């Protein structure tokens, strides 16, 4: 259970970053930390003690493999995480070009 | 295994805290690399080599793109200042975190302990995977054969995100129609 709790603490650290930082790059970093902790949690659920990596081998008798299903889903999620991070960074650089700062407090003044 | 993973996640937490508090944005990005590559080592210890390979590639691309963004703009951290609604913010944060902790403690009850997983769903995949898909790597078999539609959705999301990035970063905005 300890690892699950550590993983949750990592998620909370990312959430803290998203909530308290004023710099948009730091907010993107906080989002990716939250993503990482979710990936780690899902990969840990499928782990089996003394299990093998899910790649089939002929000569073994009654091998125990770790669960391949969460791994496949996390593989999908990692690539989607890359896409969302790229989109967030594109929005950040666009805002920087318009306002000249990464500070989110300066962005709330709407300009036409 | 559990102790090793706990130590690794501890390092990742320290790296994450430093990344969120660094004065220079470039060092913040490097510290975020600690978290990403620590995740790679965790995946290797969890017997997930495919995830480790993909995570290395994705983390490297993210790091390069982020460094390019920071070098094209400003490296300085914005000045922090306390605003007037300090107490309100703290109270809201405590309420949100308390709610999350309560939900986590509630949802972790039915989970089996770490390293003791009863593969209810994946039993079929591990037994019949080689015969029905012909792939020796079970993760590939699940990803491209049993759950092929998920991969199709992933490709759609990637395409949409690429469209979004191109739309946002287009240098010359379209001229508005005369009105």
Coordinates of C-alpha atoms in Angstrom, one line a residue, chain B residues 50-133:
Chain B
X50 CA 7.4 -1.3 -23.9
X51 CA 6.2 1.5 -21.5
X52 CA 9.8 2.4 -20.7
X53 CA 10.8 2.7 -24.3
X54 CA 7.8 4.9 -25.2
X55 CA 8.2 7.0 -22.0
X56 CA 11.9 7.7 -22.9
X57 CA 11.0 8.8 -26.4
X58 CA 8.1 11.0 -25.2
X59 CA 10.0 12.5 -22.3
X60 CA 12.9 13.4 -24.6
X61 CA 10.6 15.1 -27.2
X62 CA 8.7 17.0 -24.4
X63 CA 12.0 18.2 -22.9
X64 CA 13.3 19.4 -26.3
X65 CA 10.1 21.2 -27.1
X66 CA 9.9 22.8 -23.7
X67 CA 13.5 24.0 -23.9
X68 CA 12.9 25.4 -27.3
X69 CA 9.8 27.3 -26.0
X70 CA 11.8 28.7 -23.0
X71 CA 14.8 29.7 -25.0
X72 CA 12.5 31.6 -27.4
X73 CA 10.8 33.5 -24.6
X74 CA 12.0 34.4 -21.1
X75 CA 13.8 32.3 -18.6
X76 CA 13.0 34.3 -15.6
X77 CA 10.4 33.1 -13.1
X78 CA 7.6 35.6 -12.5
X79 CA 7.6 37.4 -9.2
X80 CA 5.4 35.8 -6.6
X81 CA 3.3 38.1 -4.5
X82 CA 0.6 37.4 -2.0
X83 CA -2.8 38.7 -2.9
X84 CA -5.5 39.9 -0.6
X85 CA -7.6 36.7 -0.7
X86 CA -4.9 34.6 1.0
X87 CA -7.1 33.1 3.7
X88 CA -9.8 32.2 1.2
X89 CA -7.3 30.5 -1.1
X90 CA -5.8 28.5 1.7
X91 CA -9.2 27.4 2.9
X92 CA -10.3 26.4 -0.6
X93 CA -7.1 24.4 -1.2
X94 CA -7.4 22.6 2.1
X95 CA -11.0 21.6 1.3
X96 CA -10.1 20.3 -2.2
X97 CA -7.1 18.3 -0.9
X98 CA -9.2 16.9 2.0
X99 CA -11.8 15.8 -0.5
X100 CA -9.2 14.2 -2.7
X101 CA -7.6 12.3 0.2
X102 CA -11.1 11.1 1.4
X103 CA -11.9 9.8 -2.1
X104 CA -8.5 8.1 -2.4
X105 CA -8.8 6.4 1.0
X106 CA -12.3 5.3 0.0
X107 CA -11.3 4.0 -3.4
X108 CA -8.2 2.2 -2.3
X109 CA -10.1 -0.3 -0.1
X110 CA -11.1 -2.8 -2.8
X111 CA -7.7 -2.8 -4.4
X112 CA -5.6 -5.9 -3.8
X113 CA -2.2 -5.4 -2.1
X114 CA 0.7 -4.4 -4.3
X115 CA 2.2 -7.3 -6.3
X116 CA -0.8 -9.6 -5.9
X117 CA -3.1 -9.0 -8.9
X118 CA -5.7 -11.5 -10.0
X119 CA -5.8 -11.1 -13.7
X120 CA -9.5 -11.4 -14.2
X121 CA -9.6 -9.8 -17.6
X122 CA -6.2 -10.6 -18.9
X123 CA -6.4 -14.4 -18.3
X124 CA -7.7 -14.8 -21.9
X125 CA -5.1 -12.5 -23.3
X126 CA -2.1 -14.4 -21.8
X127 CA -3.5 -17.8 -22.6
X128 CA -4.9 -17.3 -26.1
X129 CA -3.0 -14.2 -27.2
X130 CA -0.3 -15.9 -29.2
X131 CA -2.8 -18.2 -31.0
X132 CA -5.3 -15.5 -31.9
X133 CA -3.0 -12.6 -32.7

